[in-house]
XYZ file of C-alpha atoms in Angstrom:
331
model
C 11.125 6.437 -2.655
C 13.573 3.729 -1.553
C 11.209 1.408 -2.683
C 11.211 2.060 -5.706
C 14.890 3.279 -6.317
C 16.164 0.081 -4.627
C 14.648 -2.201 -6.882
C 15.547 0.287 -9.883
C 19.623 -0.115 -9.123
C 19.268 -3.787 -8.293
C 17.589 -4.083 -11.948
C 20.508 -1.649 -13.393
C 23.526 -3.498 -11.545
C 22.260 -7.138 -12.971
C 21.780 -5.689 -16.577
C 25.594 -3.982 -16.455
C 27.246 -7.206 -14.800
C 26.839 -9.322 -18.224
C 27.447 -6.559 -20.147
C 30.686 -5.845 -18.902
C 31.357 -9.730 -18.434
C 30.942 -10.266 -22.418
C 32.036 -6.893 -23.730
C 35.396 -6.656 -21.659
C 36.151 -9.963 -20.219
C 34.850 -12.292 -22.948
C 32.444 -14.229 -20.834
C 29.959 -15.448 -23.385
C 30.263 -19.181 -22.342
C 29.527 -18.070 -18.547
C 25.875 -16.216 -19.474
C 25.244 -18.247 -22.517
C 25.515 -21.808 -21.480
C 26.437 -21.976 -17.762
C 23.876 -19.213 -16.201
C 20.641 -20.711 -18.690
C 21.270 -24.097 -16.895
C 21.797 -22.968 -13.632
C 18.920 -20.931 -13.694
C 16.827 -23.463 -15.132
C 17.852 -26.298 -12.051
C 17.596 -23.304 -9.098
C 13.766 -22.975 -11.253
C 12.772 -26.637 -11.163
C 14.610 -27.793 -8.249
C 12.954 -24.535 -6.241
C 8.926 -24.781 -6.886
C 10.029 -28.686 -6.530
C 10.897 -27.929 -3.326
C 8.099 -25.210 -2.603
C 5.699 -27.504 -3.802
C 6.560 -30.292 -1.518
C 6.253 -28.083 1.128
C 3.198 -26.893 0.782
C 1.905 -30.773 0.306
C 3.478 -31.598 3.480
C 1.488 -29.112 5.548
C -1.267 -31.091 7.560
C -4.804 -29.431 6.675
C -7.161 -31.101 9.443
C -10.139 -28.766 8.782
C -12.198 -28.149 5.715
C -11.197 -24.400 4.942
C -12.118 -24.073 1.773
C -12.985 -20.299 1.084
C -17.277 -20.171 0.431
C -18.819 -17.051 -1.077
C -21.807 -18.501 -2.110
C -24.857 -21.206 -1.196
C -23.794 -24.570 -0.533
C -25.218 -27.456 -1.475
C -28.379 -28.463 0.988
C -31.717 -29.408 0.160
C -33.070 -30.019 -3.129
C -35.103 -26.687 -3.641
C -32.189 -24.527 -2.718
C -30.058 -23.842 -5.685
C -26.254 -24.333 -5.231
C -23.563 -21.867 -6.035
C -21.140 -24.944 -7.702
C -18.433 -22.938 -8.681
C -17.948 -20.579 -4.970
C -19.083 -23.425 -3.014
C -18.152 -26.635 -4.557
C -19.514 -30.310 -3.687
C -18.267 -32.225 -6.263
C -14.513 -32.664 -7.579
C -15.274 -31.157 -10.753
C -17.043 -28.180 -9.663
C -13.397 -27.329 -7.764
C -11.260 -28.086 -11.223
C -13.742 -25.407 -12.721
C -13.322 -22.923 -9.903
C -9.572 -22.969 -9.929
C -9.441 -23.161 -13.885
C -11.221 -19.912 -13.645
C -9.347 -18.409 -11.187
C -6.019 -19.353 -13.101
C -7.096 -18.508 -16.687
C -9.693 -15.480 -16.117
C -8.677 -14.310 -12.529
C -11.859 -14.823 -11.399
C -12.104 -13.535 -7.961
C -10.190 -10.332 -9.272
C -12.717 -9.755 -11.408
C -15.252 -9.713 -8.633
C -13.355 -7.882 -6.305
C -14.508 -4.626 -5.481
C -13.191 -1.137 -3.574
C -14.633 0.469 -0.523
C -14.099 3.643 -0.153
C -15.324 6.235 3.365
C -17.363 9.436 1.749
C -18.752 11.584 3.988
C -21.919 11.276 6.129
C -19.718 8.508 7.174
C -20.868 6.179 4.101
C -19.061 3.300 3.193
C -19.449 2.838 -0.317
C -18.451 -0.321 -2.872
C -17.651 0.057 -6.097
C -16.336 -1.667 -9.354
C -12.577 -2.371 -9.578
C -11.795 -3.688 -13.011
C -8.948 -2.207 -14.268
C -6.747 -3.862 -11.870
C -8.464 -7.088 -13.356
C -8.270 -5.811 -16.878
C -4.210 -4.925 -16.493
C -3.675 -8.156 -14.287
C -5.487 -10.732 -17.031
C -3.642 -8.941 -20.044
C 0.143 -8.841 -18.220
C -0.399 -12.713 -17.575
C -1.651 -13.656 -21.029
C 0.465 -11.180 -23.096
C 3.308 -12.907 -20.689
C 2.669 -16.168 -22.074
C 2.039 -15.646 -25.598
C 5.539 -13.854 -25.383
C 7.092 -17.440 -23.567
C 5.258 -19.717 -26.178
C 6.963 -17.506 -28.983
C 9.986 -17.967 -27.823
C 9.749 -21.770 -28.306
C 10.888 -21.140 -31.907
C 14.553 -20.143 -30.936
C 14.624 -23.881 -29.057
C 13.196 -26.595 -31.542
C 14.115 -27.302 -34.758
C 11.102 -26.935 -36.245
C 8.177 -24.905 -35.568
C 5.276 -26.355 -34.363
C 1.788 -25.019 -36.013
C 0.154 -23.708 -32.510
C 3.348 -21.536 -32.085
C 3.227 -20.657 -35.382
C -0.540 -19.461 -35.359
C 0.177 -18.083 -32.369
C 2.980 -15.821 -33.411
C 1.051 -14.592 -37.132
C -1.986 -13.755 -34.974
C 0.404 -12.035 -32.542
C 1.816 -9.789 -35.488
C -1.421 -9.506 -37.672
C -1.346 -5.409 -37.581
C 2.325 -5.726 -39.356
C 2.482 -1.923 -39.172
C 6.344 -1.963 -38.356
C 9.328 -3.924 -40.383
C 9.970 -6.250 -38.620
C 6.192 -6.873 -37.522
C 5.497 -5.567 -34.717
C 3.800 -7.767 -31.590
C 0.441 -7.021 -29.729
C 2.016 -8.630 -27.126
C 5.041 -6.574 -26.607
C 3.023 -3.398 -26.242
C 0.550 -4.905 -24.571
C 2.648 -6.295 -21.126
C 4.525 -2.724 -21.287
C 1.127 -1.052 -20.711
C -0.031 -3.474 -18.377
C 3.353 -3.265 -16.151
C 3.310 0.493 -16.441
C -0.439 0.537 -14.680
C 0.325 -1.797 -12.384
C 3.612 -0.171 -11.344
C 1.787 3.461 -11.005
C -1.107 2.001 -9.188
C 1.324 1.291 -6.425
C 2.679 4.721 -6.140
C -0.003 6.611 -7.045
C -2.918 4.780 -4.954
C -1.895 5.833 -1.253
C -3.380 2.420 0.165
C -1.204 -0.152 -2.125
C 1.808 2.381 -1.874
C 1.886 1.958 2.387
C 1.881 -1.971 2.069
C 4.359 -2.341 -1.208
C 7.513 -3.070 -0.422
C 10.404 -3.055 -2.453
C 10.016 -6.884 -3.483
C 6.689 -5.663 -5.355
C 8.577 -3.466 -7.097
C 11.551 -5.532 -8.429
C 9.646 -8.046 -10.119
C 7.748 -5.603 -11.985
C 11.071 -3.563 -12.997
C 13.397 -6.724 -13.590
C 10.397 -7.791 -16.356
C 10.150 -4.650 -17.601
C 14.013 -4.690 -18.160
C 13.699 -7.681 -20.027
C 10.332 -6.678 -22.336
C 12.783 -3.269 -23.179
C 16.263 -5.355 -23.564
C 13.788 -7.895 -25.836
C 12.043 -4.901 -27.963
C 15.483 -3.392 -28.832
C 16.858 -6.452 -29.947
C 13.980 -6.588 -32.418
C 13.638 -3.482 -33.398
C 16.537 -1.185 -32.762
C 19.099 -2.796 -32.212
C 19.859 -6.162 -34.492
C 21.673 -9.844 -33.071
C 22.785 -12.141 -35.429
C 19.557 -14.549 -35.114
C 20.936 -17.740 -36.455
C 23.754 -17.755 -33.279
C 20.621 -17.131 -31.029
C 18.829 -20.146 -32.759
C 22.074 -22.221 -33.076
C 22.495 -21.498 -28.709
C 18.721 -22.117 -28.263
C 18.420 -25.130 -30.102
C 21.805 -26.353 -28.322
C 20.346 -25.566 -24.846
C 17.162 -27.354 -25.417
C 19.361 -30.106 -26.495
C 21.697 -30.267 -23.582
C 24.721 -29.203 -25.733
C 27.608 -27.528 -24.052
C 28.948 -25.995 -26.946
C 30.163 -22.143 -27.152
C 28.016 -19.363 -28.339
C 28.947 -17.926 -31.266
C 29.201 -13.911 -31.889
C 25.433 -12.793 -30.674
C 26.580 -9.349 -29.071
C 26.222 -7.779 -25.595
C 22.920 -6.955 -25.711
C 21.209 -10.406 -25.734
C 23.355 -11.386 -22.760
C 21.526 -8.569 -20.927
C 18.402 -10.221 -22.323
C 19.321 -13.886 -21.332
C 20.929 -13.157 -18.202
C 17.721 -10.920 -16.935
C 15.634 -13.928 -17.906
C 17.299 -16.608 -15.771
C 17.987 -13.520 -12.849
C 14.092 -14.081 -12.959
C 14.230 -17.704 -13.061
C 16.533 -17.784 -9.825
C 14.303 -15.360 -8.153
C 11.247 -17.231 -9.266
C 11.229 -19.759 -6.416
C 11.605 -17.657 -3.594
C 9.224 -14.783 -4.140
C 5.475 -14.110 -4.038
C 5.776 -14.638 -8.133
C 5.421 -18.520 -6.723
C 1.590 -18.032 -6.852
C 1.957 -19.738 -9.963
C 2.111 -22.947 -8.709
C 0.841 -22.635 -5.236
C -2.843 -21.798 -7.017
C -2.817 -25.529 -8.160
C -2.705 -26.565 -4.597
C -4.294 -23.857 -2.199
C -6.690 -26.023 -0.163
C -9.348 -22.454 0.085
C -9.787 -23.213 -3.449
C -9.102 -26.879 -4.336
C -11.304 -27.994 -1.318
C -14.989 -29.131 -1.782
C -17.534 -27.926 1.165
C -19.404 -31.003 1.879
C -19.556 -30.096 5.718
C -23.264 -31.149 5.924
C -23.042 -34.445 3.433
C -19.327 -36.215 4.971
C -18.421 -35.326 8.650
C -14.381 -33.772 8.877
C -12.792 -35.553 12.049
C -9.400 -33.670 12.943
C -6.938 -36.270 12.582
C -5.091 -35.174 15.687
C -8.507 -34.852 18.025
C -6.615 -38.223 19.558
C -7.418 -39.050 23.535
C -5.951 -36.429 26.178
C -5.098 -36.958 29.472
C -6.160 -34.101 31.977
C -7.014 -33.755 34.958
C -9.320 -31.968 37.136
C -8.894 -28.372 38.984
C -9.091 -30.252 42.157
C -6.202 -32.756 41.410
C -4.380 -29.916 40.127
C -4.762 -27.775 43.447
C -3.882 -30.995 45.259
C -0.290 -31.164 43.285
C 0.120 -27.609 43.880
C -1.756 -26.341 47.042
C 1.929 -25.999 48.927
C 3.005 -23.436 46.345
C 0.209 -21.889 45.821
C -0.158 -21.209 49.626
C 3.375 -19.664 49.225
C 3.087 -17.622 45.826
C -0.609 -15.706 47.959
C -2.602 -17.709 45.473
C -6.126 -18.368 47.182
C -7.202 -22.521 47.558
C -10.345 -24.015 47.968
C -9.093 -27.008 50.783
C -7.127 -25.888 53.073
């Protein structure tokens, strides 16, 4: 259970900490203008940094990962996308993986039945809850463009009537809010109720999941429940985006919580697993082609050794050996 409770106070004691700060010790300016920008250079200047990195690694072998025919002779038909030859057959395969988590979708479970058999099944509704979380994520991000530009653009605008279509609640409600709190729910229980993911969580699985969920809930209530004055959220937005260091005016305690969750998550960003993001655009086991058979791989550091035989080295070393009981061919 520490785990999960862990990440559960860590979540708790970052939500309180603004709240106190702006209900008790007045600190809008601190979580409305200083923390956003902060958060936003530790973001930038940390997958800058991760990225960088990761470039500077030396790949000298071809390691892309294959699950399918490669190309060979004519007659043999090519899996393009899980073996790609060709530059764009590797934009397509990582496209897919990024936009319809591809390999998740293929993925399947083994489970041990008795006789012993070994049997492989479907696994989709990891993929279902993974694809949904991810998109529903997004739309969410590309709403919020509207409290940061002057004027809305059309996508966003689309974007955000197709979002609230049902308009079953007043205010409308949005697919997307319900949608990411199912999807985090599932993937949350899956780890505690599957005994295989539970033994190999840890508690930085958790917190992600919880510090999001925070912020979906924090978000919701705003909208719904609880109501912020959403011309000073506009007039900060719009005054971030432009670089403005100007005070907030009165928004209330609650979108602190909101805010300051957000760039918690922004800080964190960099330095966690959630750095997938990024790293998927450059993983060499997916942006690789395999063209083994039609271009020959030299290792770049397969430069000339000097050895020696086991005859000069016994010559260098016969004395000690001798000494140490170690048996010699020449006396």
């Amino acid at each position: 259970m520490k785990k999960v409770v862990m990440p559960l106070v860590i979540v708790a004691v970052l939500a309180l900490i603004p709240y106190i700060g702006v209900e008790y010790a007045g600190l809008d300016y601190l979580f409305g203008v200083i923390m956003p920008y902060t958060a936003a250079l530790v973001l930038l200047a940390g997958m800058l940094w991760r990225m960088i990195d990761w470039l500077r690694r030396p790949v000298p072998f071809n390691i892309t990962s294959t699950c399918g025919q490669e190309q060979s002779l004519d007659w043999i038909r090519q899996d393009r996308i899980e073996s790609p030859s060709k530059p764009w057959h590797a934009a397509v395969r990582v496209l897919s993986e990024v936009l319809l988590f591809r390999s998740l979708f293929r993925n399947n479970k083994a489970e041990l039945r008795k006789g012993p058999d070994l049997v492989y099944g479907s696994h989709k509704w990891l993929w279902l809850a993974g694809l949904v979380f991810h998109w529903s994520l997004l739309l969410i991000v590309v709403r919020h463009a509207r409290f940061f530009l002057a004027t809305l653009p059309a996508p966003v605008a689309w974007i955000e009537h197709a979002d609230s279509f049902l308009d079953v609640t007043v205010p409308a409600l949005y697919m997307t809010d319900a949608i990411v709190l199912a999807a985090v729910s599932y993937l949350v229980i899956r780890r505690l109720l599957d005994a295989k993911v539970r033994i190999i969580s840890l508690q930085t699985d958790f917190f992600p999941l919880f510090l999001i969920t925070a912020i979906v809930l924090a978000g919701i209530s705003m909208r719904y429940l609880t109501k912020v004055d959403i011309m000073s959220v506009k007039a900060l937005g719009t005054g971030l985006a432009e670089f403005s260091l100007d005070a907030p005016g009165e928004i209330g305690a609650l979108f602190y919580v909101h805010l300051f969750l957000v760039c918690s998550l922004m800080i964190y960003f960099p330095f966690s697993k959630l750095v997938h993001m990024g790293g998927i655009f450059i993983s060499p086991t997916r942006t690789m082609l395999n063209n083994s058979r039609a271009k020959r791989h030299v290792n770049p550091w397969n430069a000339p050794v000097k050895f020696r035989t086991y005859a000069e080295y016994e010559d260098e070393y016969r004395e000690k050996m001798k000494k140490a009981g170690i048996p010699v061919e020449k006396e």
